[in-house]
PDB file of C-alpha atoms in Angstrom:
ATOM      1  CA  MET A  50     -14.505 -50.978 -71.959  1.00 52.00           C
ATOM      2  CA  GLN A  51     -12.981 -49.500 -68.883  1.00 56.00           C
ATOM      3  CA  TYR A  52      -9.301 -48.467 -69.021  1.00 49.00           C
ATOM      4  CA  VAL A  53      -7.165 -49.981 -66.289  1.00 49.00           C
ATOM      5  CA  HIS A  54      -3.733 -48.445 -65.791  1.00 46.00           C
ATOM      6  CA  ARG A  55      -1.098 -51.006 -65.062  1.00 48.00           C
ATOM      7  CA  ASN A  56       2.328 -50.233 -63.864  1.00 48.00           C
ATOM      8  CA  GLN A  57       4.699 -51.455 -66.537  1.00 50.00           C
ATOM      9  CA  THR A  58       7.690 -51.365 -64.221  1.00 49.00           C
ATOM     10  CA  SER A  59       8.637 -54.844 -63.128  1.00 52.00           C
ATOM     11  CA  MET A  60      10.254 -55.701 -59.817  1.00 48.00           C
ATOM     12  CA  PRO A  61      13.615 -56.627 -61.454  1.00 53.00           C
ATOM     13  CA  SER A  62      13.741 -53.224 -63.183  1.00 58.00           C
ATOM     14  CA  ILE A  63      12.991 -51.464 -59.879  1.00 53.00           C
ATOM     15  CA  CYS A  64      15.860 -53.347 -58.263  1.00 53.00           C
ATOM     16  CA  LYS A  65      18.098 -52.469 -61.204  1.00 59.00           C
ATOM     17  CA  LEU A  66      17.132 -48.822 -60.752  1.00 57.00           C
ATOM     18  CA  ILE A  67      17.907 -48.980 -57.043  1.00 55.00           C
ATOM     19  CA  THR A  68      21.255 -50.664 -57.749  1.00 58.00           C
ATOM     20  CA  ASP A  69      22.071 -47.988 -60.337  1.00 61.00           C
ATOM     21  CA  LEU A  70      21.165 -45.248 -57.846  1.00 58.00           C
ATOM     22  CA  ILE A  71      23.512 -46.773 -55.283  1.00 56.00           C
ATOM     23  CA  ASP A  72      26.306 -46.886 -57.877  1.00 59.00           C
ATOM     24  CA  VAL A  73      25.718 -43.243 -58.849  1.00 59.00           C
ATOM     25  CA  ALA A  74      25.595 -42.191 -55.193  1.00 57.00           C
ATOM     26  CA  CYS A  75      28.888 -43.983 -54.487  1.00 56.00           C
ATOM     27  CA  VAL A  76      30.646 -42.446 -57.502  1.00 59.00           C
ATOM     28  CA  ALA A  77      29.335 -38.966 -56.681  1.00 59.00           C
ATOM     29  CA  SER A  78      30.394 -39.380 -53.066  1.00 57.00           C
ATOM     30  CA  ALA A  79      33.837 -40.586 -54.098  1.00 58.00           C
ATOM     31  CA  VAL A  80      34.237 -37.535 -56.323  1.00 60.00           C
ATOM     32  CA  ARG A  81      33.075 -35.153 -53.569  1.00 59.00           C
ATOM     33  CA  THR A  82      35.366 -36.886 -51.074  1.00 57.00           C
ATOM     34  CA  ALA A  83      38.285 -36.607 -53.515  1.00 57.00           C
ATOM     35  CA  VAL A  84      37.604 -32.882 -53.919  1.00 57.00           C
ATOM     36  CA  CYS A  85      37.608 -32.491 -50.138  1.00 57.00           C
ATOM     37  CA  ALA A  86      40.849 -34.478 -50.030  1.00 55.00           C
ATOM     38  CA  ALA A  87      42.471 -32.159 -52.550  1.00 53.00           C
ATOM     39  CA  ALA A  88      41.398 -29.212 -50.419  1.00 52.00           C
ATOM     40  CA  GLY A  89      42.656 -30.897 -47.253  1.00 60.00           C
ATOM     41  CA  ASP A  90      39.211 -30.624 -45.644  1.00 72.00           C
ATOM     42  CA  VAL A  91      39.073 -33.845 -43.648  1.00 76.00           C
ATOM     43  CA  ASN A  92      35.896 -32.945 -41.755  1.00 77.00           C
ATOM     44  CA  GLN A  93      33.979 -32.240 -44.962  1.00 77.00           C
ATOM     45  CA  ALA A  94      35.291 -35.478 -46.499  1.00 76.00           C
ATOM     46  CA  PHE A  95      33.969 -37.429 -43.507  1.00 76.00           C
ATOM     47  CA  THR A  96      30.629 -35.611 -43.777  1.00 79.00           C
ATOM     48  CA  VAL A  97      30.334 -36.675 -47.427  1.00 77.00           C
ATOM     49  CA  PHE A  98      31.304 -40.232 -46.435  1.00 76.00           C
ATOM     50  CA  GLN A  99      28.621 -40.353 -43.729  1.00 78.00           C
ATOM     51  CA  LYS A 100      26.005 -39.052 -46.179  1.00 79.00           C
ATOM     52  CA  ALA A 101      27.013 -41.709 -48.712  1.00 75.00           C
ATOM     53  CA  LYS A 102      26.617 -44.409 -46.077  1.00 75.00           C
ATOM     54  CA  ALA A 103      23.198 -43.061 -45.083  1.00 78.00           C
ATOM     55  CA  ALA A 104      22.050 -42.903 -48.721  1.00 74.00           C
ATOM     56  CA  GLN A 105      23.237 -46.452 -49.295  1.00 72.00           C
ATOM     57  CA  GLN A 106      21.294 -47.657 -46.249  1.00 72.00           C
ATOM     58  CA  GLN A 107      18.151 -45.849 -47.401  1.00 75.00           C
ATOM     59  CA  LEU A 108      18.358 -47.402 -50.848  1.00 72.00           C
ATOM     60  CA  GLN A 109      18.918 -50.842 -49.370  1.00 71.00           C
ATOM     61  CA  GLN A 110      15.893 -50.342 -47.100  1.00 74.00           C
ATOM     62  CA  ALA A 111      13.821 -49.370 -50.138  1.00 73.00           C
ATOM     63  CA  ALA A 112      14.930 -52.529 -51.907  1.00 69.00           C
ATOM     64  CA  ALA A 113      14.084 -54.586 -48.838  1.00 72.00           C
ATOM     65  CA  ALA A 114      10.634 -52.982 -48.694  1.00 74.00           C
ATOM     66  CA  ALA A 115      10.178 -53.937 -52.348  1.00 69.00           C
ATOM     67  CA  GLY A 116      11.022 -57.497 -51.385  1.00 67.00           C
ATOM     68  CA  LYS A 117      14.318 -57.612 -53.228  1.00 60.00           C
ATOM     69  CA  ALA A 118      16.882 -57.105 -50.482  1.00 53.00           C
ATOM     70  CA  LYS A 119      19.258 -59.654 -51.948  1.00 51.00           C
ATOM     71  CA  ALA A 120      19.076 -58.059 -55.390  1.00 45.00           C
ATOM     72  CA  VAL A 121      20.720 -54.920 -54.021  1.00 46.00           C
ATOM     73  CA  ASP A 122      23.908 -56.089 -52.418  1.00 46.00           C
ATOM     74  CA  GLN A 123      26.019 -53.009 -53.061  1.00 49.00           C
ATOM     75  CA  GLN A 124      28.537 -51.537 -50.688  1.00 56.00           C
ATOM     76  CA  LEU A 125      30.676 -48.465 -50.614  1.00 63.00           C
ATOM     77  CA  ASP A 126      33.598 -49.197 -52.858  1.00 75.00           C
ATOM     78  CA  SER A 127      37.332 -48.821 -52.637  1.00 78.00           C
ATOM     79  CA  GLN A 128      37.222 -45.451 -54.414  1.00 80.00           C
ATOM     80  CA  ILE A 129      35.365 -43.727 -51.612  1.00 81.00           C
ATOM     81  CA  TYR A 130      37.484 -45.378 -48.893  1.00 84.00           C
ATOM     82  CA  GLY A 131      40.611 -44.462 -50.836  1.00 85.00           C
ATOM     83  CA  ALA A 132      39.484 -40.865 -51.284  1.00 84.00           C
ATOM     84  CA  LEU A 133      38.776 -40.612 -47.578  1.00 85.00           C
ATOM     85  CA  ILE A 134      42.221 -41.931 -46.611  1.00 88.00           C
ATOM     86  CA  ALA A 135      43.747 -39.536 -49.157  1.00 86.00           C
ATOM     87  CA  ALA A 136      41.796 -36.717 -47.479  1.00 85.00           C
ATOM     88  CA  CYS A 137      43.387 -37.763 -44.192  1.00 86.00           C
ATOM     89  CA  ALA A 138      46.852 -37.661 -45.778  1.00 86.00           C
ATOM     90  CA  GLN A 139      46.212 -34.148 -47.111  1.00 85.00           C
ATOM     91  CA  GLY A 140      44.773 -33.104 -43.752  1.00 85.00           C
ATOM     92  CA  ILE A 141      47.855 -34.332 -41.922  1.00 86.00           C
ATOM     93  CA  LYS A 142      50.067 -32.450 -44.366  1.00 84.00           C
ATOM     94  CA  ALA A 143      48.002 -29.269 -43.861  1.00 80.00           C
ATOM     95  CA  ARG A 144      48.260 -29.642 -40.063  1.00 76.00           C
ATOM     96  CA  SER A 145      52.022 -30.108 -40.027  1.00 72.00           C
ATOM     97  CA  SER A 146      52.446 -27.689 -37.123  1.00 78.00           C
ATOM     98  CA  ASP A 147      49.758 -29.239 -34.904  1.00 83.00           C
ATOM     99  CA  ARG A 148      50.878 -32.698 -33.788  1.00 84.00           C
ATOM    100  CA  LYS A 149      47.746 -33.424 -31.751  1.00 89.00           C
ATOM    101  CA  ASP A 150      45.461 -32.738 -34.733  1.00 87.00           C
ATOM    102  CA  GLN A 151      47.685 -34.884 -36.929  1.00 89.00           C
ATOM    103  CA  LEU A 152      47.330 -37.847 -34.569  1.00 91.00           C
ATOM    104  CA  VAL A 153      43.546 -37.422 -34.450  1.00 90.00           C
ATOM    105  CA  VAL A 154      43.406 -37.490 -38.256  1.00 89.00           C
ATOM    106  CA  LEU A 155      45.731 -40.514 -38.302  1.00 92.00           C
ATOM    107  CA  ASP A 156      43.371 -42.386 -35.984  1.00 93.00           C
ATOM    108  CA  ARG A 157      40.482 -41.506 -38.290  1.00 90.00           C
ATOM    109  CA  ALA A 158      42.430 -42.876 -41.253  1.00 91.00           C
ATOM    110  CA  PHE A 159      42.983 -46.160 -39.425  1.00 94.00           C
ATOM    111  CA  GLN A 160      39.267 -46.291 -38.572  1.00 92.00           C
ATOM    112  CA  VAL A 161      38.467 -45.945 -42.277  1.00 90.00           C
ATOM    113  CA  LEU A 162      40.888 -48.763 -43.052  1.00 92.00           C
ATOM    114  CA  GLN A 163      39.275 -50.969 -40.419  1.00 93.00           C
ATOM    115  CA  GLU A 164      35.786 -50.237 -41.730  1.00 89.00           C
ATOM    116  CA  ALA A 165      36.853 -51.053 -45.288  1.00 89.00           C
ATOM    117  CA  MET A 166      38.456 -54.304 -44.162  1.00 90.00           C
ATOM    118  CA  ASP A 167      35.393 -55.226 -42.061  1.00 90.00           C
ATOM    119  CA  SER A 168      33.195 -54.576 -45.120  1.00 84.00           C
ATOM    120  CA  GLY A 169      35.363 -56.794 -47.286  1.00 87.00           C
ATOM    121  CA  VAL A 170      36.387 -53.919 -49.554  1.00 87.00           C
ATOM    122  CA  HIS A 171      39.618 -54.575 -51.454  1.00 89.00           C
ATOM    123  CA  LEU A 172      41.943 -51.586 -51.260  1.00 91.00           C
ATOM    124  CA  GLU A 173      44.630 -51.121 -53.881  1.00 91.00           C
ATOM    125  CA  THR A 174      48.282 -50.257 -53.251  1.00 93.00           C
ATOM    126  CA  PRO A 175      47.845 -46.441 -53.616  1.00 92.00           C
ATOM    127  CA  VAL A 176      45.328 -46.413 -50.751  1.00 92.00           C
ATOM    128  CA  TRP A 177      47.716 -48.324 -48.505  1.00 95.00           C
ATOM    129  CA  ASN A 178      50.493 -45.934 -49.542  1.00 94.00           C
ATOM    130  CA  ALA A 179      48.319 -42.964 -48.530  1.00 92.00           C
ATOM    131  CA  LEU A 180      47.864 -44.573 -45.120  1.00 94.00           C
ATOM    132  CA  LEU A 181      51.638 -45.106 -44.882  1.00 94.00           C
ATOM    133  CA  MET A 182      52.053 -41.428 -45.718  1.00 92.00           C
ATOM    134  CA  CYS A 183      49.626 -40.515 -42.926  1.00 91.00           C
ATOM    135  CA  ALA A 184      51.512 -42.544 -40.329  1.00 93.00           C
ATOM    136  CA  GLY A 185      54.902 -41.401 -41.597  1.00 93.00           C
ATOM    137  CA  ARG A 186      54.049 -37.713 -41.491  1.00 91.00           C
ATOM    138  CA  CYS A 187      52.926 -38.241 -37.897  1.00 92.00           C
ATOM    139  CA  ARG A 188      56.299 -39.846 -37.135  1.00 92.00           C
ATOM    140  CA  GLN A 189      54.546 -43.107 -36.232  1.00 93.00           C
ATOM    141  CA  LEU A 190      57.106 -45.511 -37.631  1.00 93.00           C
ATOM    142  CA  GLN A 191      55.706 -48.534 -35.796  1.00 94.00           C
ATOM    143  CA  ARG A 192      52.282 -47.906 -37.344  1.00 94.00           C
ATOM    144  CA  CYS A 193      53.914 -47.676 -40.770  1.00 94.00           C
ATOM    145  CA  PHE A 194      55.294 -51.160 -40.368  1.00 94.00           C
ATOM    146  CA  GLU A 195      51.900 -52.334 -39.098  1.00 94.00           C
ATOM    147  CA  VAL A 196      50.386 -51.023 -42.343  1.00 94.00           C
ATOM    148  CA  LEU A 197      53.078 -52.827 -44.330  1.00 94.00           C
ATOM    149  CA  ASP A 198      52.280 -56.058 -42.471  1.00 94.00           C
ATOM    150  CA  LEU A 199      48.558 -55.611 -43.138  1.00 93.00           C
ATOM    151  CA  MET A 200      49.309 -54.984 -46.818  1.00 94.00           C
ATOM    152  CA  THR A 201      51.437 -58.097 -47.045  1.00 93.00           C
ATOM    153  CA  ASN A 202      48.849 -60.221 -45.224  1.00 93.00           C
ATOM    154  CA  ALA A 203      46.134 -58.948 -47.579  1.00 92.00           C
ATOM    155  CA  GLY A 204      48.257 -59.880 -50.594  1.00 94.00           C
ATOM    156  CA  ILE A 205      48.682 -56.266 -51.695  1.00 93.00           C
ATOM    157  CA  PRO A 206      51.945 -55.707 -53.570  1.00 93.00           C
ATOM    158  CA  SER A 207      54.242 -52.947 -52.390  1.00 92.00           C
ATOM    159  CA  ASP A 208      55.725 -50.565 -54.935  1.00 93.00           C
ATOM    160  CA  GLU A 209      58.361 -47.843 -55.074  1.00 93.00           C
ATOM    161  CA  ILE A 210      55.984 -45.385 -53.397  1.00 94.00           C
ATOM    162  CA  THR A 211      55.481 -47.827 -50.532  1.00 94.00           C
ATOM    163  CA  PHE A 212      59.218 -47.890 -49.911  1.00 93.00           C
ATOM    164  CA  THR A 213      59.524 -44.124 -50.363  1.00 93.00           C
ATOM    165  CA  CYS A 214      56.849 -43.617 -47.696  1.00 92.00           C
ATOM    166  CA  LEU A 215      58.662 -46.009 -45.339  1.00 94.00           C
ATOM    167  CA  ILE A 216      61.997 -44.279 -45.895  1.00 93.00           C
ATOM    168  CA  GLU A 217      60.444 -40.852 -45.331  1.00 92.00           C
ATOM    169  CA  ALA A 218      58.747 -42.120 -42.154  1.00 92.00           C
ATOM    170  CA  ALA A 219      62.028 -43.506 -40.821  1.00 93.00           C
ATOM    171  CA  VAL A 220      63.868 -40.259 -41.564  1.00 93.00           C
ATOM    172  CA  LEU A 221      61.137 -38.140 -39.934  1.00 90.00           C
ATOM    173  CA  ALA A 222      61.262 -40.421 -36.895  1.00 90.00           C
ATOM    174  CA  GLY A 223      65.056 -39.944 -36.728  1.00 92.00           C
ATOM    175  CA  GLU A 224      65.742 -43.615 -37.538  1.00 91.00           C
ATOM    176  CA  VAL A 225      68.367 -43.287 -40.257  1.00 90.00           C
ATOM    177  CA  ASP A 226      69.514 -46.925 -39.877  1.00 92.00           C
ATOM    178  CA  ILE A 227      65.990 -48.171 -40.531  1.00 91.00           C
ATOM    179  CA  ALA A 228      65.700 -45.832 -43.520  1.00 90.00           C
ATOM    180  CA  GLN A 229      68.908 -47.306 -44.952  1.00 90.00           C
ATOM    181  CA  ARG A 230      67.660 -50.877 -44.408  1.00 90.00           C
ATOM    182  CA  VAL A 231      64.357 -50.099 -46.131  1.00 89.00           C
ATOM    183  CA  PHE A 232      66.277 -48.518 -49.008  1.00 89.00           C
ATOM    184  CA  ALA A 233      68.490 -51.609 -49.313  1.00 88.00           C
ATOM    185  CA  ARG A 234      65.409 -53.876 -49.274  1.00 86.00           C
ATOM    186  CA  ALA A 235      63.777 -51.762 -51.987  1.00 82.00           C
ATOM    187  CA  MET A 236      66.780 -52.136 -54.248  1.00 80.00           C
TER     188      MET A 236
END
């Protein structure tokens, strides 16, 4: 009798493996992005983010080649988007003396927000607060209120940090009256 080796791995288990690899890649990327955020290294955080996106696309292509494209419907999650926006906030804080660099980082933070929204990723209040912090530290009060409007429209609840960020932004922009109104609204 001739021995015939058969692959015991079924297609559903391959898809499960691919899905698990995507999850691990996203978590690892979120952790690396968070470390970059803590260090204030915005460029490195974006590099990690781009690598995570590329890895996700490769895994999805592998699933598609295996004929199970719909079985792997993973996307980058709110943790990695949140870590990237937090990296922007730290980067803006680190660049406090260079206004032009701050505004470039702020634009990058808004691009991350837009990408997350376009991908249907739900961002929690702390991520929105980090974006408020970014705009506030850049003295972009109008953009702060745009973020607040986006939060409200997305059904994201504001908290005490949200109002603290708005008050700080108003004070940095020299708008004491607005800061007092935000404070009154928060109470």
